[in-house]
Short mmCIF file of C-alpha atoms in Angstrom, two decimals:
data_model
loop_
_atom_site.label_atom_id
_atom_site.label_comp_id
_atom_site.label_asym_id
_atom_site.label_seq_id
_atom_site.Cartn_x
_atom_site.Cartn_y
_atom_site.Cartn_z
CA UNK A 1 37.34 -5.90 -6.77
CA UNK A 2 34.16 -4.55 -7.77
CA UNK A 3 35.51 -2.24 -10.12
CA UNK A 4 36.10 -5.32 -11.66
CA UNK A 5 32.46 -7.03 -12.14
CA UNK A 6 31.08 -3.38 -12.38
CA UNK A 7 30.96 -3.59 -15.96
CA UNK A 8 29.69 -6.99 -16.43
CA UNK A 9 27.01 -5.90 -13.75
CA UNK A 10 26.00 -2.96 -15.83
CA UNK A 11 25.14 -5.21 -18.79
CA UNK A 12 21.56 -6.83 -15.98
CA UNK A 13 20.17 -3.27 -17.13
CA UNK A 14 21.47 -3.35 -20.47
CA UNK A 15 17.66 -4.98 -21.08
CA UNK A 16 15.22 -2.76 -19.22
CA UNK A 17 17.38 -0.04 -21.45
CA UNK A 18 16.24 -1.47 -25.28
CA UNK A 19 12.65 -2.13 -23.95
CA UNK A 20 12.89 1.79 -23.27
CA UNK A 21 14.35 3.62 -25.98
CA UNK A 22 11.69 0.88 -28.26
CA UNK A 23 8.65 0.84 -25.94
CA UNK A 24 9.05 5.42 -25.32
CA UNK A 25 11.97 6.69 -26.99
CA UNK A 26 10.89 5.75 -30.27
CA UNK A 27 7.16 6.40 -30.24
CA UNK A 28 7.98 9.84 -28.29
CA UNK A 29 9.93 10.77 -31.25
CA UNK A 30 7.41 9.33 -33.95
CA UNK A 31 5.52 11.67 -32.73
CA UNK A 32 7.12 14.59 -32.45
CA UNK A 33 8.77 13.87 -35.98
CA UNK A 34 4.91 13.13 -37.34
CA UNK A 35 4.05 16.19 -36.44
CA UNK A 36 5.60 18.55 -38.27
CA UNK A 37 4.75 16.27 -41.19
CA UNK A 38 1.39 17.72 -43.69
CA UNK A 39 1.14 16.82 -46.52
CA UNK A 40 4.02 14.63 -46.87
CA UNK A 41 6.17 18.05 -46.47
CA UNK A 42 7.89 19.34 -43.07
CA UNK A 43 5.91 22.02 -41.65
CA UNK A 44 4.09 23.77 -38.94
CA UNK A 45 1.39 23.70 -40.85
CA UNK A 46 -0.37 20.52 -37.97
CA UNK A 47 0.12 23.49 -35.72
CA UNK A 48 -0.85 26.70 -36.97
CA UNK A 49 -4.30 24.85 -37.44
CA UNK A 50 -4.24 23.50 -33.26
CA UNK A 51 -3.71 27.49 -32.89
CA UNK A 52 -6.49 28.75 -35.07
CA UNK A 53 -8.91 26.18 -34.72
CA UNK A 54 -11.05 27.55 -32.93
CA UNK A 55 -12.89 23.35 -32.05
CA UNK A 56 -9.31 22.26 -31.07
CA UNK A 57 -8.50 25.51 -29.03
CA UNK A 58 -11.86 24.97 -26.91
CA UNK A 59 -10.68 21.39 -26.69
CA UNK A 60 -7.71 22.43 -24.49
CA UNK A 61 -9.97 25.01 -22.60
CA UNK A 62 -12.37 22.32 -21.55
CA UNK A 63 -9.74 19.74 -20.43
CA UNK A 64 -7.75 22.97 -18.67
CA UNK A 65 -10.86 23.62 -16.91
CA UNK A 66 -12.45 20.51 -15.76
CA UNK A 67 -8.46 19.33 -14.89
CA UNK A 68 -7.41 22.71 -13.04
CA UNK A 69 -10.73 22.63 -11.20
CA UNK A 70 -10.56 18.88 -10.18
CA UNK A 71 -6.94 18.99 -9.10
CA UNK A 72 -8.02 21.35 -6.66
CA UNK A 73 -11.04 19.64 -5.43
CA UNK A 74 -8.81 16.08 -5.19
CA UNK A 75 -5.89 18.03 -3.38
CA UNK A 76 -7.51 20.03 -0.96
CA UNK A 77 -10.31 16.63 -0.19
CA UNK A 78 -7.48 14.85 -0.53
CA UNK A 79 -5.06 17.02 2.29
CA UNK A 80 -7.66 16.68 4.45
CA UNK A 81 -8.48 12.82 4.38
CA UNK A 82 -4.66 12.72 4.85
CA UNK A 83 -4.60 14.39 7.93
CA UNK A 84 -7.72 13.03 9.18
CA UNK A 85 -6.37 9.60 8.60
CA UNK A 86 -3.30 10.61 10.87
CA UNK A 87 -2.60 8.78 14.07
CA UNK A 88 -5.81 7.10 13.17
CA UNK A 89 -5.63 2.87 14.33
CA UNK A 90 -3.86 1.00 11.38
CA UNK A 91 -7.63 -0.90 10.99
CA UNK A 92 -9.17 2.58 10.44
CA UNK A 93 -5.55 3.66 7.90
CA UNK A 94 -6.49 0.24 5.82
CA UNK A 95 -9.82 1.07 5.06
CA UNK A 96 -9.52 4.00 3.53
CA UNK A 97 -6.09 3.03 2.19
CA UNK A 98 -7.97 -0.23 -0.11
CA UNK A 99 -10.33 2.16 -0.68
CA UNK A 100 -8.43 4.94 -1.78
CA UNK A 101 -7.26 2.41 -3.72
CA UNK A 102 -10.34 0.23 -5.52
CA UNK A 103 -11.43 3.91 -6.05
CA UNK A 104 -8.62 4.82 -8.27
CA UNK A 105 -8.53 1.69 -10.28
CA UNK A 106 -12.14 1.93 -11.11
CA UNK A 107 -11.81 4.96 -12.64
CA UNK A 108 -12.67 4.48 -16.31
CA UNK A 109 -15.92 1.95 -17.65
CA UNK A 110 -16.39 0.85 -14.33
CA UNK A 111 -16.91 4.14 -12.93
CA UNK A 112 -18.23 5.81 -15.66
CA UNK A 113 -21.30 2.89 -16.06
CA UNK A 114 -21.58 3.23 -11.48
CA UNK A 115 -22.07 6.71 -11.77
CA UNK A 116 -24.79 6.11 -14.60
CA UNK A 117 -26.64 4.18 -12.26
CA UNK A 118 -26.58 6.25 -9.24
CA UNK A 119 -26.64 9.94 -11.37
CA UNK A 120 -28.61 9.23 -14.34
CA UNK A 121 -31.37 9.83 -15.74
CA UNK A 122 -32.63 7.22 -13.10
CA UNK A 123 -30.50 6.69 -10.89
CA UNK A 124 -30.42 6.15 -7.59
CA UNK A 125 -29.81 9.14 -6.39
CA UNK A 126 -31.26 11.19 -9.42
CA UNK A 127 -34.86 9.50 -8.33
CA UNK A 128 -33.81 9.78 -4.30
CA UNK A 129 -33.15 14.26 -4.51
CA UNK A 130 -36.01 13.78 -7.55
CA UNK A 131 -39.26 12.67 -5.05
CA UNK A 132 -37.68 15.01 -2.38
CA UNK A 133 -37.90 18.04 -4.17
CA UNK A 134 -34.18 18.64 -4.31
CA UNK A 135 -33.87 18.75 -8.13
CA UNK A 136 -36.10 18.80 -11.32
CA UNK A 137 -33.70 17.44 -13.09
CA UNK A 138 -29.72 16.49 -13.05
CA UNK A 139 -28.04 15.44 -16.79
CA UNK A 140 -24.49 12.97 -15.56
CA UNK A 141 -23.75 12.70 -19.71
CA UNK A 142 -22.71 16.56 -19.10
CA UNK A 143 -19.23 18.53 -17.92
CA UNK A 144 -21.03 17.97 -14.55
CA UNK A 145 -21.78 14.42 -15.00
CA UNK A 146 -17.33 14.56 -15.69
CA UNK A 147 -15.95 16.43 -13.39
CA UNK A 148 -17.98 14.60 -10.93
CA UNK A 149 -16.78 11.58 -12.50
CA UNK A 150 -12.85 12.90 -12.19
CA UNK A 151 -13.35 14.40 -7.91
CA UNK A 152 -14.06 10.04 -7.94
CA UNK A 153 -10.55 8.67 -8.79
CA UNK A 154 -8.58 12.41 -8.33
CA UNK A 155 -9.20 12.68 -4.19
CA UNK A 156 -8.86 8.61 -4.60
CA UNK A 157 -5.35 9.24 -5.63
CA UNK A 158 -5.30 12.49 -3.99
CA UNK A 159 -5.17 10.16 -0.29
CA UNK A 160 -2.62 8.06 -1.53
CA UNK A 161 -0.28 10.21 -2.72
CA UNK A 162 -0.28 12.30 0.83
CA UNK A 163 -0.64 10.57 3.11
CA UNK A 164 3.53 8.92 2.78
CA UNK A 165 4.47 12.50 2.38
CA UNK A 166 2.39 13.46 5.36
CA UNK A 167 3.82 11.13 8.33
CA UNK A 168 7.48 12.45 6.86
CA UNK A 169 5.69 15.58 9.69
CA UNK A 170 6.22 14.52 13.79
CA UNK A 171 4.18 13.65 15.81
CA UNK A 172 5.49 15.90 18.53
CA UNK A 173 5.68 18.33 16.13
CA UNK A 174 1.76 18.84 16.50
CA UNK A 175 1.59 18.12 20.25
CA UNK A 176 4.35 21.08 21.28
CA UNK A 177 2.23 23.53 18.68
CA UNK A 178 -0.91 22.33 20.66
CA UNK A 179 0.23 22.30 23.99
CA UNK A 180 1.13 25.67 23.22
CA UNK A 181 -2.12 26.79 22.29
CA UNK A 182 -1.63 26.53 18.32
CA UNK A 183 -4.61 25.10 16.95
CA UNK A 184 -4.71 22.93 14.13
CA UNK A 185 -6.27 24.27 11.17
CA UNK A 186 -3.72 26.77 12.51
CA UNK A 187 -1.04 24.28 12.49
CA UNK A 188 -1.41 22.79 9.91
CA UNK A 189 -1.85 26.60 7.22
CA UNK A 190 1.62 27.89 9.62
CA UNK A 191 4.04 24.37 9.95
CA UNK A 192 2.85 21.84 8.42
CA UNK A 193 1.82 22.64 5.04
CA UNK A 194 5.40 24.85 4.24
CA UNK A 195 7.10 21.45 5.59
CA UNK A 196 5.74 19.48 3.02
CA UNK A 197 4.91 22.06 0.85
CA UNK A 198 7.26 20.51 -2.42
CA UNK A 199 6.25 17.63 -2.39
CA UNK A 200 2.12 19.03 -2.51
CA UNK A 201 3.45 20.26 -5.99
CA UNK A 202 4.60 17.84 -6.83
CA UNK A 203 1.60 16.05 -6.17
CA UNK A 204 -0.87 18.55 -7.98
CA UNK A 205 1.00 18.35 -11.00
CA UNK A 206 0.89 15.32 -11.22
CA UNK A 207 -3.16 14.98 -10.53
CA UNK A 208 -3.30 17.94 -13.44
CA UNK A 209 -1.63 15.34 -15.80
CA UNK A 210 -3.78 12.52 -14.92
CA UNK A 211 -7.14 14.72 -15.37
CA UNK A 212 -5.20 15.61 -18.21
CA UNK A 213 -4.87 11.89 -19.88
CA UNK A 214 -7.78 10.71 -19.09
CA UNK A 215 -10.45 9.72 -21.74
CA UNK A 216 -11.69 6.17 -20.07
CA UNK A 217 -13.67 8.45 -17.59
CA UNK A 218 -14.62 10.68 -20.60
CA UNK A 219 -15.36 9.02 -23.66
CA UNK A 220 -17.81 5.94 -21.37
CA UNK A 221 -19.80 8.51 -19.66
CA UNK A 222 -20.17 10.86 -22.84
CA UNK A 223 -18.64 9.59 -25.83
CA UNK A 224 -17.47 12.64 -27.94
CA UNK A 225 -20.06 15.23 -26.88
CA UNK A 226 -17.93 16.91 -24.26
CA UNK A 227 -14.81 18.61 -26.04
CA UNK A 228 -11.94 17.43 -24.78
CA UNK A 229 -8.23 17.25 -26.13
CA UNK A 230 -7.47 13.23 -25.36
CA UNK A 231 -11.20 12.62 -26.80
CA UNK A 232 -9.98 14.56 -29.90
CA UNK A 233 -6.63 12.64 -30.43
CA UNK A 234 -8.01 9.47 -30.53
CA UNK A 235 -10.65 10.42 -33.01
CA UNK A 236 -8.06 11.68 -35.62
CA UNK A 237 -6.84 8.51 -35.60
CA UNK A 238 -9.55 5.89 -35.52
CA UNK A 239 -9.34 5.74 -39.40
CA UNK A 240 -12.62 7.73 -39.86
CA UNK A 241 -13.71 10.40 -41.12
CA UNK A 242 -11.84 13.16 -39.08
CA UNK A 243 -8.84 11.10 -39.86
CA UNK A 244 -6.28 13.08 -39.95
CA UNK A 245 -3.02 10.68 -37.45
CA UNK A 246 -0.33 14.46 -38.84
CA UNK A 247 -2.77 16.53 -36.86
CA UNK A 248 -3.07 13.96 -33.94
CA UNK A 249 0.86 13.87 -33.54
CA UNK A 250 0.51 17.65 -33.75
CA UNK A 251 -2.37 17.92 -30.87
CA UNK A 252 -0.36 15.32 -28.80
CA UNK A 253 2.57 17.43 -28.29
CA UNK A 254 1.00 20.31 -27.22
CA UNK A 255 -0.17 18.09 -24.60
CA UNK A 256 2.65 16.49 -23.45
CA UNK A 257 3.92 20.47 -23.21
CA UNK A 258 1.47 21.45 -21.01
CA UNK A 259 2.19 18.55 -18.55
CA UNK A 260 5.00 18.50 -18.99
CA UNK A 261 6.45 21.87 -18.31
CA UNK A 262 4.51 22.15 -14.55
CA UNK A 263 6.53 18.78 -13.88
CA UNK A 264 9.64 19.91 -15.03
CA UNK A 265 8.99 23.21 -12.43
CA UNK A 266 7.64 20.74 -9.24
CA UNK A 267 10.22 19.03 -10.42
CA UNK A 268 13.61 21.65 -9.91
CA UNK A 269 11.69 23.47 -6.90
CA UNK A 270 12.17 20.28 -5.36
CA UNK A 271 15.53 19.68 -5.76
CA UNK A 272 16.72 22.96 -4.62
CA UNK A 273 14.83 21.42 -1.81
CA UNK A 274 17.83 19.15 -1.25
CA UNK A 275 20.60 21.75 -1.73
CA UNK B 1 -4.49 13.01 20.70
CA UNK B 2 -4.09 16.68 18.36
CA UNK B 3 -5.27 16.65 14.89
CA UNK B 4 -6.62 13.69 14.36
CA UNK B 5 -9.51 13.84 16.07
CA UNK B 6 -11.06 17.10 15.11
CA UNK B 7 -15.08 16.88 14.83
CA UNK B 8 -14.44 18.29 11.46
CA UNK B 9 -12.27 15.92 10.18
CA UNK B 10 -13.85 13.22 11.00
CA UNK B 11 -16.82 14.48 9.63
CA UNK B 12 -14.99 14.53 6.28
CA UNK B 13 -14.10 11.20 6.96
CA UNK B 14 -17.49 9.66 6.53
CA UNK B 15 -18.94 11.44 3.53
CA UNK B 16 -15.33 11.10 2.15
CA UNK B 17 -15.92 7.00 2.37
CA UNK B 18 -19.43 7.42 1.55
CA UNK B 19 -19.53 8.81 -1.27
CA UNK B 20 -16.37 6.86 -2.61
CA UNK B 21 -19.79 4.02 -1.48
CA UNK B 22 -22.14 5.23 -3.02
CA UNK B 23 -21.87 4.61 -6.83
CA UNK B 24 -20.78 0.90 -5.93
CA UNK B 25 -24.23 0.09 -4.40
CA UNK B 26 -26.25 2.00 -6.15
CA UNK B 27 -25.02 -0.01 -8.67
CA UNK B 28 -24.99 -2.92 -6.59
CA UNK B 29 -29.20 -2.25 -6.12
CA UNK B 30 -30.22 -2.36 -9.88
CA UNK B 31 -27.84 -5.96 -9.67
CA UNK B 32 -30.10 -7.49 -7.64
CA UNK B 33 -33.85 -6.02 -8.57
CA UNK B 34 -35.51 -7.44 -10.08
CA UNK B 35 -38.09 -4.41 -11.57
CA UNK B 36 -39.02 -0.94 -10.66
CA UNK B 37 -42.17 1.00 -11.06
CA UNK B 38 -41.38 3.66 -10.48
CA UNK B 39 -40.67 4.42 -6.60
CA UNK B 40 -36.96 4.65 -5.18
CA UNK B 41 -36.91 0.73 -3.61
CA UNK B 42 -37.48 -2.28 -6.41
CA UNK B 43 -39.92 -4.87 -6.33
CA UNK B 44 -38.08 -7.87 -5.86
CA UNK B 45 -34.54 -9.33 -5.25
CA UNK B 46 -32.65 -11.59 -7.01
CA UNK B 47 -29.18 -12.67 -7.79
CA UNK B 48 -30.94 -14.40 -10.85
CA UNK B 49 -28.74 -11.79 -13.59
CA UNK B 50 -25.04 -12.55 -11.35
CA UNK B 51 -25.89 -15.66 -13.01
CA UNK B 52 -26.15 -14.67 -16.67
CA UNK B 53 -22.30 -12.76 -16.53
CA UNK B 54 -20.36 -15.15 -14.81
CA UNK B 55 -21.71 -18.24 -16.81
CA UNK B 56 -22.07 -16.14 -19.97
CA UNK B 57 -19.09 -17.08 -22.62
CA UNK B 58 -18.40 -13.91 -23.52
CA UNK B 59 -16.84 -12.64 -19.68
CA UNK B 60 -14.80 -15.79 -19.33
CA UNK B 61 -13.65 -15.13 -22.49
CA UNK B 62 -12.76 -11.77 -21.84
CA UNK B 63 -11.52 -12.00 -18.43
CA UNK B 64 -9.88 -14.58 -18.89
CA UNK B 65 -8.08 -12.40 -22.11
CA UNK B 66 -7.24 -10.29 -19.59
CA UNK B 67 -5.58 -12.08 -16.78
CA UNK B 68 -3.06 -14.32 -19.31
CA UNK B 69 -2.15 -10.37 -20.99
CA UNK B 70 -1.53 -9.22 -17.62
CA UNK B 71 0.22 -12.53 -16.66
CA UNK B 72 2.15 -12.06 -19.39
CA UNK B 73 3.04 -7.99 -19.36
CA UNK B 74 3.95 -8.76 -16.01
CA UNK B 75 6.11 -11.92 -16.14
CA UNK B 76 7.60 -9.00 -19.24
CA UNK B 77 8.16 -6.51 -16.92
CA UNK B 78 10.07 -9.42 -14.28
CA UNK B 79 12.39 -10.14 -15.88
CA UNK B 80 13.37 -6.68 -17.55
CA UNK B 81 13.26 -4.53 -14.65
CA UNK B 82 14.01 -6.25 -11.91
CA UNK B 83 18.03 -6.78 -12.82
CA UNK B 84 17.92 -3.83 -14.34
CA UNK B 85 16.95 -2.17 -11.06
CA UNK B 86 19.16 -4.41 -8.68
CA UNK B 87 22.21 -3.32 -10.67
CA UNK B 88 21.01 0.36 -10.91
CA UNK B 89 21.24 0.32 -6.80
CA UNK B 90 24.58 -1.75 -6.81
CA UNK B 91 26.75 -0.74 -9.33
CA UNK B 92 24.88 2.59 -11.45
CA UNK B 93 24.25 5.55 -8.94
CA UNK B 94 23.39 7.72 -12.18
CA UNK B 95 21.65 4.95 -13.87
CA UNK B 96 19.89 4.91 -10.56
CA UNK B 97 18.41 8.56 -10.07
CA UNK B 98 17.25 8.61 -13.79
CA UNK B 99 15.00 6.05 -12.92
CA UNK B 100 14.33 7.92 -9.98
CA UNK B 101 12.67 10.20 -12.57
CA UNK B 102 10.87 7.90 -14.88
CA UNK B 103 8.88 6.87 -11.95
CA UNK B 104 5.98 10.06 -12.66
CA UNK B 105 6.29 8.89 -16.90
CA UNK B 106 3.55 7.08 -16.98
CA UNK B 107 1.95 10.61 -15.64
CA UNK B 108 4.06 13.03 -17.74
CA UNK B 109 2.92 11.00 -20.65
CA UNK B 110 -0.69 9.97 -20.41
CA UNK B 111 -1.04 6.71 -22.25
CA UNK B 112 -3.05 8.96 -25.12
CA UNK B 113 0.46 10.52 -26.45
CA UNK B 114 1.93 7.08 -26.31
CA UNK B 115 -0.58 5.55 -27.70
CA UNK B 116 -0.85 8.06 -31.42
CA UNK B 117 3.11 7.00 -31.40
CA UNK B 118 2.76 3.21 -30.70
CA UNK B 119 -0.08 3.06 -33.89
CA UNK B 120 3.27 4.36 -36.26
CA UNK B 121 5.81 2.26 -34.14
CA UNK B 122 3.41 -0.93 -34.52
CA UNK B 123 2.66 -0.62 -37.61
CA UNK B 124 5.99 -1.27 -39.89
CA UNK B 125 9.34 -3.34 -39.75
CA UNK B 126 10.83 -4.07 -37.47
CA UNK B 127 7.92 -4.48 -34.74
CA UNK B 128 4.59 -4.48 -37.54
CA UNK B 129 2.68 -5.60 -35.14
CA UNK B 130 -0.61 -3.98 -35.37
CA UNK B 131 -3.46 -5.27 -34.32
CA UNK B 132 -1.68 -8.27 -32.75
CA UNK B 133 -3.07 -9.23 -29.20
CA UNK B 134 0.76 -9.52 -28.41
CA UNK B 135 0.92 -4.65 -28.47
CA UNK B 136 -0.41 -5.20 -25.88
CA UNK B 137 1.87 -7.17 -23.68
CA UNK B 138 4.79 -5.39 -25.47
CA UNK B 139 2.75 -1.68 -24.25
CA UNK B 140 2.12 -2.61 -21.22
CA UNK B 141 5.79 -3.49 -19.56
CA UNK B 142 6.83 0.18 -19.39
CA UNK B 143 3.23 1.00 -17.48
CA UNK B 144 4.84 -1.58 -14.65
CA UNK B 145 7.93 0.01 -14.25
CA UNK B 146 7.68 3.05 -11.12
CA UNK B 147 5.14 0.55 -8.75
CA UNK B 148 8.72 -2.26 -9.65
CA UNK B 149 10.93 0.59 -9.33
CA UNK B 150 8.76 2.01 -5.95
CA UNK B 151 9.03 -1.44 -4.73
CA UNK B 152 12.19 -3.31 -5.62
CA UNK B 153 14.14 -0.35 -4.02
CA UNK B 154 12.33 -0.16 -0.83
CA UNK B 155 13.72 -3.37 -0.27
CA UNK B 156 17.00 -3.34 -1.18
CA UNK B 157 16.91 0.43 1.10
CA UNK B 158 15.73 -1.63 3.68
CA UNK B 159 18.78 -4.53 3.36
CA UNK B 160 22.47 -2.59 3.02
CA UNK B 161 23.35 -4.23 0.22
CA UNK B 162 27.09 -2.33 0.04
CA UNK B 163 27.58 -4.24 3.48
CA UNK B 164 26.74 -7.40 2.52
CA UNK B 165 28.57 -7.37 -0.13
CA UNK B 166 31.58 -6.24 0.53
CA UNK B 167 31.41 -8.55 3.65
CA UNK B 168 30.92 -11.76 0.81
CA UNK B 169 33.77 -10.03 -0.85
CA UNK B 170 35.84 -10.44 2.17
CA UNK B 171 34.88 -14.18 2.73
CA UNK B 172 35.28 -15.24 -0.94
CA UNK B 173 31.88 -15.17 -2.27
CA UNK B 174 30.64 -13.71 -6.05
CA UNK B 175 28.74 -10.84 -6.14
CA UNK B 176 26.48 -13.63 -9.31
CA UNK B 177 26.23 -15.88 -5.98
CA UNK B 178 25.66 -13.53 -3.33
CA UNK B 179 22.38 -11.83 -5.36
CA UNK B 180 21.07 -15.47 -5.72
CA UNK B 181 20.93 -16.65 -2.81
CA UNK B 182 20.51 -13.03 -0.16
CA UNK B 183 19.11 -10.53 -2.49
CA UNK B 184 17.00 -11.97 -4.21
CA UNK B 185 15.03 -14.05 -2.02
CA UNK B 186 15.26 -10.66 0.34
CA UNK B 187 13.14 -8.61 -2.72
CA UNK B 188 11.25 -11.27 -3.06
CA UNK B 189 8.03 -9.56 -1.04
CA UNK B 190 8.69 -6.37 -2.56
CA UNK B 191 8.29 -7.84 -6.28
CA UNK B 192 5.29 -9.79 -5.06
CA UNK B 193 3.58 -6.62 -3.69
CA UNK B 194 4.26 -5.06 -7.62
CA UNK B 195 3.39 -7.55 -8.97
CA UNK B 196 0.08 -7.49 -7.36
CA UNK B 197 -0.41 -3.61 -7.78
CA UNK B 198 0.33 -3.44 -10.76
CA UNK B 199 -1.97 -6.40 -12.19
CA UNK B 200 -4.89 -3.91 -10.85
CA UNK B 201 -3.71 -1.64 -12.72
CA UNK B 202 -3.48 -3.10 -16.35
CA UNK B 203 -6.32 -5.10 -15.59
CA UNK B 204 -8.13 -1.40 -15.58
CA UNK B 205 -6.23 -0.35 -18.80
CA UNK B 206 -8.19 1.06 -22.01
CA UNK B 207 -6.69 2.96 -23.54
CA UNK B 208 -4.75 0.48 -25.40
CA UNK B 209 -6.87 -2.01 -25.47
CA UNK B 210 -9.21 -0.14 -27.75
CA UNK B 211 -7.15 1.95 -29.45
CA UNK B 212 -4.14 -0.70 -30.62
CA UNK B 213 -5.68 -3.82 -30.72
CA UNK B 214 -9.62 -3.08 -30.86
CA UNK B 215 -12.67 -5.39 -30.59
CA UNK B 216 -11.48 -8.37 -32.35
CA UNK B 217 -9.63 -9.44 -29.46
CA UNK B 218 -11.55 -8.20 -25.62
CA UNK B 219 -10.45 -7.68 -22.61
CA UNK B 220 -12.31 -6.72 -19.89
CA UNK B 221 -12.04 -2.75 -19.87
CA UNK B 222 -13.25 -3.64 -23.07
CA UNK B 223 -15.26 -6.18 -22.33
CA UNK B 224 -18.03 -3.51 -20.03
CA UNK B 225 -17.51 -0.73 -22.70
CA UNK B 226 -18.83 -2.73 -25.30
CA UNK B 227 -22.05 -3.66 -22.62
CA UNK B 228 -22.64 -0.87 -20.90
CA UNK B 229 -25.60 -0.14 -22.78
CA UNK B 230 -26.99 -3.38 -22.23
CA UNK B 231 -29.83 -3.83 -19.59
CA UNK B 232 -29.97 -2.11 -16.28
CA UNK B 233 -29.32 -5.49 -14.43
CA UNK B 234 -26.61 -7.44 -16.07
CA UNK B 235 -24.69 -4.26 -17.48
CA UNK B 236 -24.79 -3.47 -13.07
CA UNK B 237 -24.08 -6.84 -12.25
CA UNK B 238 -20.46 -6.87 -14.88
CA UNK B 239 -19.14 -3.34 -12.50
CA UNK B 240 -19.74 -5.46 -9.18
CA UNK B 241 -18.54 -8.22 -10.70
CA UNK B 242 -15.18 -5.98 -11.53
CA UNK B 243 -15.15 -4.31 -8.64
CA UNK B 244 -15.42 -8.03 -6.44
CA UNK B 245 -12.23 -8.68 -8.78
CA UNK B 246 -10.51 -4.75 -7.55
CA UNK B 247 -11.79 -6.26 -4.07
CA UNK B 248 -9.22 -9.06 -4.22
CA UNK B 249 -6.55 -8.00 -5.37
CA UNK B 250 -6.16 -4.92 -3.44
CA UNK B 251 -6.91 -7.34 -0.20
CA UNK B 252 -3.92 -9.96 -1.59
CA UNK B 253 -1.88 -5.97 -2.24
CA UNK B 254 -2.47 -5.61 1.41
CA UNK B 255 -1.40 -8.76 3.05
CA UNK B 256 1.57 -9.09 1.38
CA UNK B 257 2.49 -5.82 3.02
CA UNK B 258 1.22 -6.53 5.97
CA UNK B 259 3.27 -9.40 6.16
CA UNK B 260 6.13 -7.31 5.60
CA UNK B 261 5.35 -5.16 8.04
CA UNK B 262 5.63 -7.25 10.89
CA UNK B 263 8.33 -9.19 9.72
CA UNK B 264 10.39 -5.90 10.16
#
């Protein structure tokens, strides 16, 4: 009976598949195809230009630097916070989850604006630290400022993603370890982390990709002054002096490659885990 | 009673909470201060700037634009995604496996990459729509997919649908009827949660709003971007108002989760 009904029921997925084809596959295909087009002819010229150009090379180096650093910070604090929240009362957990959710959604223009009020030239914290003599000056419109901004949403995202993963480690396991005298730090290093290791790798790749693709926060905080990949792409398509859409396509493909390789590797690791 | 009571972890939690709220507190302080003459503390306090922003026509229309676009995109996403997730779960396991992989799509393919492709797709027939707000409605649909998949899938798994369908067949009830009368109402809380969480995400979308549509159709994010260099007080008010909106949406989402938890 189910054999009769299933082909018709599969049709329910048809509009979705059509949407996927039109709004994901098609645009990605145009990016790929156009990336091989230079001055109206097929060529690898755009890719050669990226590889030769110190300017575009630097944008990748900067993006990688910010992303690797803020991913490491995000994972470390996200993990510590998630461990701290285990077995806490529902209320504390909910408040923490709500804060993390808001933190993740504040990313972008509002986060950049809020950080200027905190750390800008006349920011509350800047004035406070200046008055106490701890700093002379602080420039939030800089690479350092960007790293602080990225950390904000990277930690929030890490908390949201790590909490459910740690729920898989049973409380009994931790209690048993504590009964035989294994300390907290040793338990997490020897037992806890290895158990959830592969999921943690998957979350790390997501955080990394999240940072590499960040645009709104960067633009709102440092405009185009810090040379990162997303800013370069937007400049190349926005139709002014720097306009070169096909070069933008090639940079977008290069960015995609940087993101997809670690994700595919981590997915393969996860698959190996199940077998 | 084990690791969570470790004093260093408790300290980390407090520190994280304070750091998380610090930018918001600084912004709030700015928004109610009437002026600063050098020191750390303001001269006086007033809520006047809030009135200025909340009654500003440009702010109101930006907020309305964002809500309408998000609402339309979410309606379209519901119609396209929910039936597909149900069909995949019940009748098409291989599609389901693919959907599970697609959940990471918005991370693997950031909006800045898709944006470059959309510029091309929407600049020529059959979808020659470039610059029109409808572009946002369409491009927001794929962004909604992960939340819909995760939440609808969770609800379906909690139901034991295979047994339901088999029982229905024994009683001579068609799959379609069972889907409409039993399964769809049971997964409704999951759909509602996905809608609320996606709504918050769509309200914060910036790349498409700026690059595909631009200034003529001003969403809340574009409004904030345009006003970011305004007088400190007015732009801080905008951030706080946005923060409160996010807070309300998050609270709504949590209400839905609690209701689900208390039921089960």
